[in-house]
Coordinates of C-alpha atoms and ligand atoms in Angstrom, one line a residue:
X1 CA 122.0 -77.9 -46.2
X2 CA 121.4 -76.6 -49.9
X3 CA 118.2 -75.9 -50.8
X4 CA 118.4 -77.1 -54.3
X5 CA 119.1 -80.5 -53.1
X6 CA 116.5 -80.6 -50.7
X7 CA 114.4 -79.7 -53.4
X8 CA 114.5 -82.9 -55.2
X9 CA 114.1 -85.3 -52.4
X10 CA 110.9 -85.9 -53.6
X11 CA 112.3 -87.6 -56.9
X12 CA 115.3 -89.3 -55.5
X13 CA 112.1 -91.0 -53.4
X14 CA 110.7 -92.2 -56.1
X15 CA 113.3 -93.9 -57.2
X16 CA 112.2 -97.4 -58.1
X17 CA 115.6 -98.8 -58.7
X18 CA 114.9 -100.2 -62.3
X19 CA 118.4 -99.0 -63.3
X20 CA 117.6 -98.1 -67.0
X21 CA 119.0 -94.9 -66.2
X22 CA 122.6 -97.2 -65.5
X23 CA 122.1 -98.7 -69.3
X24 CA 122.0 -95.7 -71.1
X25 CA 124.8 -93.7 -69.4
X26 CA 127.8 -93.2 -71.8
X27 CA 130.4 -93.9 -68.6
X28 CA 128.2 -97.0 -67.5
X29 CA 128.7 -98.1 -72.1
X30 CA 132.0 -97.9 -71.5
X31 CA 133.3 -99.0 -68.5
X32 CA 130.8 -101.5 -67.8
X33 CA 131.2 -100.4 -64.4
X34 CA 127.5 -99.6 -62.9
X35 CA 128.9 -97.2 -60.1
X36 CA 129.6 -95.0 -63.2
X37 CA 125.9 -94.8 -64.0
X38 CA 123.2 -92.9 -63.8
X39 CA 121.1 -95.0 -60.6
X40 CA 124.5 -94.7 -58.5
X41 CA 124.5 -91.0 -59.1
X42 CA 121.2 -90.6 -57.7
X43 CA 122.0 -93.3 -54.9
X44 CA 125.0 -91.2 -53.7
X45 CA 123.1 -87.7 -54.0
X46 CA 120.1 -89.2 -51.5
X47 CA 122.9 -90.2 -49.1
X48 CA 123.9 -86.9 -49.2
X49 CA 120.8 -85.3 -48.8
X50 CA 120.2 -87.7 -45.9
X51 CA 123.4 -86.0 -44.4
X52 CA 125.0 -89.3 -44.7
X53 CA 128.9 -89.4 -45.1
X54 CA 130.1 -90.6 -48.9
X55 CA 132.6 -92.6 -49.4
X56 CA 135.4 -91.2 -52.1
X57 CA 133.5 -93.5 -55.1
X58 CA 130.6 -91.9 -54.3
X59 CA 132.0 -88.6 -54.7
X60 CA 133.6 -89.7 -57.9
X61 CA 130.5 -91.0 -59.6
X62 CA 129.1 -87.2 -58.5
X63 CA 131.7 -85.5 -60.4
X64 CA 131.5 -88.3 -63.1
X65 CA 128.8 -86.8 -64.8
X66 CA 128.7 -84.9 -68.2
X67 CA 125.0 -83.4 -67.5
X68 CA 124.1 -84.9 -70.8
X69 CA 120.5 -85.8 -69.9
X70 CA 120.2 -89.0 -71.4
X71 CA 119.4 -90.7 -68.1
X72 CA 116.2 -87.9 -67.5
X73 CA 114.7 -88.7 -70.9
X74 CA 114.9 -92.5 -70.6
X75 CA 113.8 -92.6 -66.4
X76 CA 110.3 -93.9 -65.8
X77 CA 109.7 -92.0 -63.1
X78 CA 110.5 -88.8 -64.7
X79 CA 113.5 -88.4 -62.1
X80 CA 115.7 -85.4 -63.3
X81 CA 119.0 -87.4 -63.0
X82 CA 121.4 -85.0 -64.4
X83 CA 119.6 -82.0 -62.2
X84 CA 120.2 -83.8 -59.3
X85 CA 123.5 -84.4 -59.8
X86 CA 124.2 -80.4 -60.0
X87 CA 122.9 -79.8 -56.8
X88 CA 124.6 -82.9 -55.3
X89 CA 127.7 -81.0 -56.5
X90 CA 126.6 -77.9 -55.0
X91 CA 126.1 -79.4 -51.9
X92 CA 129.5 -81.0 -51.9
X93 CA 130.9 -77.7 -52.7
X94 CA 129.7 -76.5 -49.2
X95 CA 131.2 -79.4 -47.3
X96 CA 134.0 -78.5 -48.9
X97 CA 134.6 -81.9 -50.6
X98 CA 134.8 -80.5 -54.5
X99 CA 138.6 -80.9 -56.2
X100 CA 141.2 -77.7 -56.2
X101 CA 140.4 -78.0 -59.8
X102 CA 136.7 -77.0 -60.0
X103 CA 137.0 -74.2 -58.1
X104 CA 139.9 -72.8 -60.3
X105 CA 137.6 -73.4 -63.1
X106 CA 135.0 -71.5 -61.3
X107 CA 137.2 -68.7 -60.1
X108 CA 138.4 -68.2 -64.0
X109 CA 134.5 -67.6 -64.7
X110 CA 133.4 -65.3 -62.6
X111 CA 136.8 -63.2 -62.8
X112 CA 138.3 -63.7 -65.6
X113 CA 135.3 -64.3 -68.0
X114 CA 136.4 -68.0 -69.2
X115 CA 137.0 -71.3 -67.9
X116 CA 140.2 -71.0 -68.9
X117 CA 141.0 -67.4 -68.0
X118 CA 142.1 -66.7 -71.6
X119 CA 143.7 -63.4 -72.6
X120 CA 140.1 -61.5 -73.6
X121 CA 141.6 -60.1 -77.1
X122 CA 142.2 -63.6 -78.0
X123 CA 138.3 -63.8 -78.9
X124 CA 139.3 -61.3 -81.6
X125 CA 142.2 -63.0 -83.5
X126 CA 140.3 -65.8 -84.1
X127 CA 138.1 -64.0 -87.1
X128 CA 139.3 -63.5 -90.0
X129 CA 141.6 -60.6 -90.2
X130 CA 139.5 -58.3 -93.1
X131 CA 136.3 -58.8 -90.8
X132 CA 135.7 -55.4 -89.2
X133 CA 132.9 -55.7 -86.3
X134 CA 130.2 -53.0 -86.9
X135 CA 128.7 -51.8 -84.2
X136 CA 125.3 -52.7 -85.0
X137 CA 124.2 -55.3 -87.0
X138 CA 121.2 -57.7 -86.7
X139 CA 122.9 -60.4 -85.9
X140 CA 124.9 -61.0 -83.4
X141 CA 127.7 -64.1 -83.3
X142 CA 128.9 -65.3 -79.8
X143 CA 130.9 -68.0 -80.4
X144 CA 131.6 -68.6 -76.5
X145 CA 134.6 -69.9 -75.0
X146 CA 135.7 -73.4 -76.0
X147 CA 135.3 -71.9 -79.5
X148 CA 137.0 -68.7 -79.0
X149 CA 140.2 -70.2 -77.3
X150 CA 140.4 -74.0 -78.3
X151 CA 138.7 -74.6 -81.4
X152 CA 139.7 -71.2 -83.0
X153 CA 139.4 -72.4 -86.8
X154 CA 135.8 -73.4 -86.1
X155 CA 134.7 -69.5 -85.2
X156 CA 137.2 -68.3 -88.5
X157 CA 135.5 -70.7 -90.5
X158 CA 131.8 -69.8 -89.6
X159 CA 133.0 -65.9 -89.8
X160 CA 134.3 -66.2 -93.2
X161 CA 130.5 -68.2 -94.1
X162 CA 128.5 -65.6 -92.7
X163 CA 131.0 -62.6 -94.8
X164 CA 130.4 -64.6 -97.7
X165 CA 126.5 -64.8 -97.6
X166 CA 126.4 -61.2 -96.8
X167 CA 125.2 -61.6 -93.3
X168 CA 124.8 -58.7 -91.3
X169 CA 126.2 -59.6 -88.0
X170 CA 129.0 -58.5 -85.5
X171 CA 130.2 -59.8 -82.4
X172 CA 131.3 -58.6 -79.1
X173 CA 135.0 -59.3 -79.2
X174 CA 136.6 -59.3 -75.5
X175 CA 133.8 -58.1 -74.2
X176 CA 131.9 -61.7 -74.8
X177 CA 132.0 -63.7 -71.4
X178 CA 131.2 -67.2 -70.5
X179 CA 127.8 -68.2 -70.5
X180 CA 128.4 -69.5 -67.3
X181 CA 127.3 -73.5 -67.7
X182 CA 130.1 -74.9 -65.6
X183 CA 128.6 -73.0 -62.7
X184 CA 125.2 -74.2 -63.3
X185 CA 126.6 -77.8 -63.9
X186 CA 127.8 -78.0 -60.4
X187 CA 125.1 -76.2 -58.8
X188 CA 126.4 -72.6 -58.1
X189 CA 123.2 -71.0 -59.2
X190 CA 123.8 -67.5 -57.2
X191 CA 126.8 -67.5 -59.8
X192 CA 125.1 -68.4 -63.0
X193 CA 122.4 -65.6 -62.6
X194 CA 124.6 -62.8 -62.1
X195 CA 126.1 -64.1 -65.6
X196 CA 123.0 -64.4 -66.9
X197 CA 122.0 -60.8 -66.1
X198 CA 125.4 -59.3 -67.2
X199 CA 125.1 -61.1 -70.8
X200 CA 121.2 -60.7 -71.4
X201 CA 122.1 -56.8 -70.6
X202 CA 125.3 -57.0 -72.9
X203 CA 123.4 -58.6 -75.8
X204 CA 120.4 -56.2 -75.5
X205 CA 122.5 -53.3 -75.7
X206 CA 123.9 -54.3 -79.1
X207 CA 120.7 -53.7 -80.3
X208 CA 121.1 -57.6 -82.3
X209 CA 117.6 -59.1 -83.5
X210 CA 119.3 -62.7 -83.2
X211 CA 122.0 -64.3 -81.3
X212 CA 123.5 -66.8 -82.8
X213 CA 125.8 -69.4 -80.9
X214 CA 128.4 -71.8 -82.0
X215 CA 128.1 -74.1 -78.8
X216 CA 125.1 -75.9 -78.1
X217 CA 125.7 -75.2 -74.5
X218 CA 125.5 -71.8 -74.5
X219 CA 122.8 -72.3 -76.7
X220 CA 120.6 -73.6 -74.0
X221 CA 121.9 -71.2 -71.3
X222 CA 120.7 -68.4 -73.3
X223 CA 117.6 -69.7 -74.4
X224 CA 116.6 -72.2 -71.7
X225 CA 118.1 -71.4 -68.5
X226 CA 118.9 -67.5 -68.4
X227 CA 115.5 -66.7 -68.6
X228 CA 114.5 -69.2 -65.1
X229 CA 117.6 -67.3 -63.6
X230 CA 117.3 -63.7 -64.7
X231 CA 114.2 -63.0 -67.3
X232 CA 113.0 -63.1 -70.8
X233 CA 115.5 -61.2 -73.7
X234 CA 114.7 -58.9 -76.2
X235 CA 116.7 -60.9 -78.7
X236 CA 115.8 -64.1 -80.6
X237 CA 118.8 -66.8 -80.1
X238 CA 119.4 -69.3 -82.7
X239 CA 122.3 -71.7 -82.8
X240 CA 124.3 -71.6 -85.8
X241 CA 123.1 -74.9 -87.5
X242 CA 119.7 -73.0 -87.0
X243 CA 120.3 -70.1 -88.8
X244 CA 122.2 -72.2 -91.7
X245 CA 118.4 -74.3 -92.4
X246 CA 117.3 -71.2 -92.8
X247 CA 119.4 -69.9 -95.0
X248 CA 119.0 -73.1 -97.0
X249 CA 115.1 -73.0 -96.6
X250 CA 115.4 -69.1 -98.5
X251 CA 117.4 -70.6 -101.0
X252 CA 120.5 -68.8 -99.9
X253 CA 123.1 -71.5 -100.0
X254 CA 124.7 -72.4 -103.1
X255 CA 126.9 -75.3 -103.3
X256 CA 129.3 -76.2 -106.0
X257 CA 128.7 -79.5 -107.8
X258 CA 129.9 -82.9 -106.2
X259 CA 133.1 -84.3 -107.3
X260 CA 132.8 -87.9 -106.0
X261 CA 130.9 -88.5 -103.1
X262 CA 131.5 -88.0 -99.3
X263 CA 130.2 -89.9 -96.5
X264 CA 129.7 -88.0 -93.5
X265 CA 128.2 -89.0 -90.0
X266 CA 126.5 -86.8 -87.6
X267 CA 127.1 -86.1 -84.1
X268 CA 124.2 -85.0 -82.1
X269 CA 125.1 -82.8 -79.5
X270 CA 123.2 -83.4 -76.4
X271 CA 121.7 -80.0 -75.2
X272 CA 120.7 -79.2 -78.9
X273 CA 118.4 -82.7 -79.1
X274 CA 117.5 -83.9 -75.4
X275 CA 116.8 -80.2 -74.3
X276 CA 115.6 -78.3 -77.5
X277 CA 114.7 -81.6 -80.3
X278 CA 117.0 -80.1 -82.9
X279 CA 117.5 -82.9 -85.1
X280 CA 117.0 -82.7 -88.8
X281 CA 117.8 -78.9 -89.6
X282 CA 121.9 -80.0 -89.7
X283 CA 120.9 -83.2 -91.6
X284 CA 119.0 -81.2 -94.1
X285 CA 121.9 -79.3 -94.7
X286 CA 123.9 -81.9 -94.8
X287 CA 121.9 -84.2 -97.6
X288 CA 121.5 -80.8 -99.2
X289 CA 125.2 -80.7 -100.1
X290 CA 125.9 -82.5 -103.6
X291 CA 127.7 -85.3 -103.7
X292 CA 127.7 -86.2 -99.5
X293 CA 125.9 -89.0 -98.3
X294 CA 124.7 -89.0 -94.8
X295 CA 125.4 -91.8 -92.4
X296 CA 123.7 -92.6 -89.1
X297 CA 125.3 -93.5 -85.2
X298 CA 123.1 -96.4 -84.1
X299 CA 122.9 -94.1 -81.3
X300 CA 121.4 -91.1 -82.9
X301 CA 119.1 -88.3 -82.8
X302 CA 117.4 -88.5 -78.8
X303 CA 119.7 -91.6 -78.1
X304 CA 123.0 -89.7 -79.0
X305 CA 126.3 -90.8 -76.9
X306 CA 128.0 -87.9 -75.5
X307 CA 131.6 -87.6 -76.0
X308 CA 132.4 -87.5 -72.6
X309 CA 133.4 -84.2 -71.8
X310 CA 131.6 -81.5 -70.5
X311 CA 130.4 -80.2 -67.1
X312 CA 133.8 -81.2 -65.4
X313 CA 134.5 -84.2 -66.7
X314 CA 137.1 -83.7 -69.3
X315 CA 139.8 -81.8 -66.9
X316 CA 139.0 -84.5 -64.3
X317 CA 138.9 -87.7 -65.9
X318 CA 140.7 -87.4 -69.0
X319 CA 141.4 -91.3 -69.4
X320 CA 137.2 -91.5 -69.3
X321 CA 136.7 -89.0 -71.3
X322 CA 139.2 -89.9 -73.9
X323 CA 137.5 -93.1 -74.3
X324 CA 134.0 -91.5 -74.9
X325 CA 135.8 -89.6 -77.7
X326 CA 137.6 -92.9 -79.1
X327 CA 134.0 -95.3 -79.0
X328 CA 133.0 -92.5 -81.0
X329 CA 135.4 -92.3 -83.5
X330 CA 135.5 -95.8 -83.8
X331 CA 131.9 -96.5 -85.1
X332 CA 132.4 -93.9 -87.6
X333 CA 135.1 -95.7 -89.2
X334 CA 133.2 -98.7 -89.2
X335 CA 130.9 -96.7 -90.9
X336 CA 133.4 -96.0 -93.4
X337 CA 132.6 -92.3 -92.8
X338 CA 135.5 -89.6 -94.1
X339 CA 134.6 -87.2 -92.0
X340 CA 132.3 -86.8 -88.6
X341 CA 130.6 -83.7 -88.5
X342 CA 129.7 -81.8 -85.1
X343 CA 127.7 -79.0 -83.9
X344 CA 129.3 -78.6 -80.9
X345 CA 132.7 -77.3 -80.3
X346 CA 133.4 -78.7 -77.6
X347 CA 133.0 -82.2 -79.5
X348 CA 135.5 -80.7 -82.1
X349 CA 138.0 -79.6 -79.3
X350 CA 137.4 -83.0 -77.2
X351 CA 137.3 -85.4 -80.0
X352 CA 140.7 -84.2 -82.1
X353 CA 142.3 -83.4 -78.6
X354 CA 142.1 -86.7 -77.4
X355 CA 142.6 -88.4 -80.4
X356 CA 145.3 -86.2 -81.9
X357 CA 147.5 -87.7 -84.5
X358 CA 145.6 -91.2 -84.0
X359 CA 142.5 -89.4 -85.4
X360 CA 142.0 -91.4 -88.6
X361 CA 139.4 -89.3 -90.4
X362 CA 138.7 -85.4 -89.5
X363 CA 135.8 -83.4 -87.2
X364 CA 134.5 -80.7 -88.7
X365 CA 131.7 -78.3 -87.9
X366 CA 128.5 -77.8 -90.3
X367 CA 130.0 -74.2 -91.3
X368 CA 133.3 -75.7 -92.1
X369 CA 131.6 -78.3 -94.2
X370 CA 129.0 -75.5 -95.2
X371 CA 131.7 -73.4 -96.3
X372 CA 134.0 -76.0 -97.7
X373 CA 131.4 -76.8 -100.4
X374 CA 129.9 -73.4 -101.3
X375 CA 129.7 -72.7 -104.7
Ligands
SF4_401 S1 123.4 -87.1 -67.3 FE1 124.5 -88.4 -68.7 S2 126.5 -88.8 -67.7 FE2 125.1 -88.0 -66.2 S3 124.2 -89.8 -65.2 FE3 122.8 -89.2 -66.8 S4 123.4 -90.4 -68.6 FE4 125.1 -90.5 -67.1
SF4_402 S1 115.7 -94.8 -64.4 FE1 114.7 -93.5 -62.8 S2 113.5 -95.0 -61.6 FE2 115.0 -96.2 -62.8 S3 116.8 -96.5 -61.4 FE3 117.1 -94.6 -62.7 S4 116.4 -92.9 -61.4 FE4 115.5 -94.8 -60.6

């Protein structure tokens, strides 16, 4: 029996069955279904813990789960649903009982240095061709893998920003590896600290002050969980929206005038607000830009829906996840919204690849809009 789940049995004791954490989960909102929510997750993780045999729903509510957190914040009993749910996963792992295609996607990590296994070098074409990586700089841009390999004009876009305000920054090319969040998501912790020790040593030896990530995941692993798995860096990390308030703050962006005015909605990522509260340094920026007018989810902020695809869920359920993407899209429209803007990549990449030419207004990161609009 795994450790990690044994750990929790505690909390799945203290359950008290008031199912708020079944309301607020995006696959309970839109399936209506309450074996897709949050209480069910934890029911089927006791069961395991208890060594009791799950049925194949029971699995599937398991791996149903996009670790977004919004079941932890909202639980009375301070349960941590979503942490639970990873070492439910780890534990099925053992028994042997996880899909062909988790184990592929873990296999690509730890050997091939992506989800995906991508050809390394393709990390480099995505920059923009004049942008020469120095070898030190004080910055140092990992735009990590969904980024690098699926949402390529997200990481060219940002690059060209940061040239243009005369950042000092570099990246590490095809030597920049996963941050390893898939592992943690289904508990293969062993796994995620060797990743975390490789990349904490990698970054140090650039010598970078700051590093800056595109993704909100990797965001956290860097910041939040590397240091539990391996120990404190010597570098600062900052996620791109992050470093652009700043910029704005020190009077460094300078946008061109307005021509007519643009209604934009946010997207709150979930690690960047449920595990980190980042939510008003993209707004800023965005009401700082002439002309765009800043419209609000009624989700927003620390109630944000996720769009349905991380930690598994996307490669698995694509139908589910899809539909995430599409409630999403949906109430920005009925917002009357031209354009939803992200700070997350893997939003950008889920959202337009479900969607694709049914997509009726366009995603956009806060450095494409950033550097859309700069003067
Ligand atoms: S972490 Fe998110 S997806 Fe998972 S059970 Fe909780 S609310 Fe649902
Ligand atoms: S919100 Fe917490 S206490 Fe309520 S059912 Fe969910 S896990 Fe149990």
């Amino acid at each position: 029996m795994s450790n990690l789940l044994k750990s929790y049995s505690s909390y799945m004791e203290a359950c008290t069955d008031c199912g708020v954490c079944t309301e607020v989960c995006p696959f309970y909102k839109i399936t209506g279904n309450e074996f897709y929510g949050g209480r069910a997750k934890l029911k089927a993780a006791y069961s395991l813990y208890k060594g009791e045999e799950l049925s194949e729903e029971e699995i599937k509510t398991l791996l149903l789960c996009t670790r977004c957190d919004q079941c932890n914040q909202m639980c009375p009993a301070q349960i941590p649903i979503s942490e639970i749910v990873a070492a439910a996963r780890g534990r099925l792992k053992e028994l042997g009982k996880v899909p062909g295609k988790y184990l592929v996607i873990a296999k690509n990590i730890m050997e091939a240095s992506s989800p995906m296994a991508a050809p390394p070098q393709d990390r480099l074409t995505c920059l923009p061709e004049e942008f020469k990586p120095p070898r030190k700089a004080k910055y140092l841009y990992v735009p990590g893998c969904i980024a690098s390999f699926r949402a390529r004009n997200a990481v060219k876009a940002a690059a060209e920003l940061f040239m243009k305000l005369g950042l000092d920054f570099t990246v590490l090319g095809e030597k920049e590896s996963c941050c390893g969040l898939f592992l943690a998501d289904i508990g293969m912790i062993e796994e995620a600290a060797k990743l975390a020790e490789a990349n904490t040593k990698l970054f140090e030896e650039t010598g970078a002050e700051y590093v800056i990530t595109e993704c909100p995941s990797c965001y956290d692993m860097f910041k939040r969980v590397y240091p539990k798995l391996y120990r404190e860096p010597n570098y600062k990390v900052l996620h791109v929206v992050e470093l652009l308030h700043q910029l704005l703050k020190e009077g460094m962006l300078h946008f061109k005038d307005g021509g007519g005015e643009e209604i934009i909605v946010y997207k709150d990522p979930c690690p960047l607000v449920r595990r980190h509260g980042i939510t008003e340094q993209p707004r800023e920026i965005l009401r700082a830009i002439p002309g765009v007018k800043l419209v609000e989810y009624k989700e927003n902020r620390g109630d944000a829906v996720c769009c349905g695809a991380p930690a598994g869920v996307k490669p698995l359920f694509p139908d589910l996840a899809a539909k995430l993407a599409e409630y999403l899209v949906n109430e920005a429209v009925e917002l009357k919204a031209s354009c939803i803007a992200v700070a997350c990549t893997f939003c950008l990449y889920h959202i337009v690849g479900s969607l694709k030419e049914r997509l009726p207004i366009p995603v956009k990161t806060i450095s494409q809009i950033v550097l859309e609009h700069l003067g």
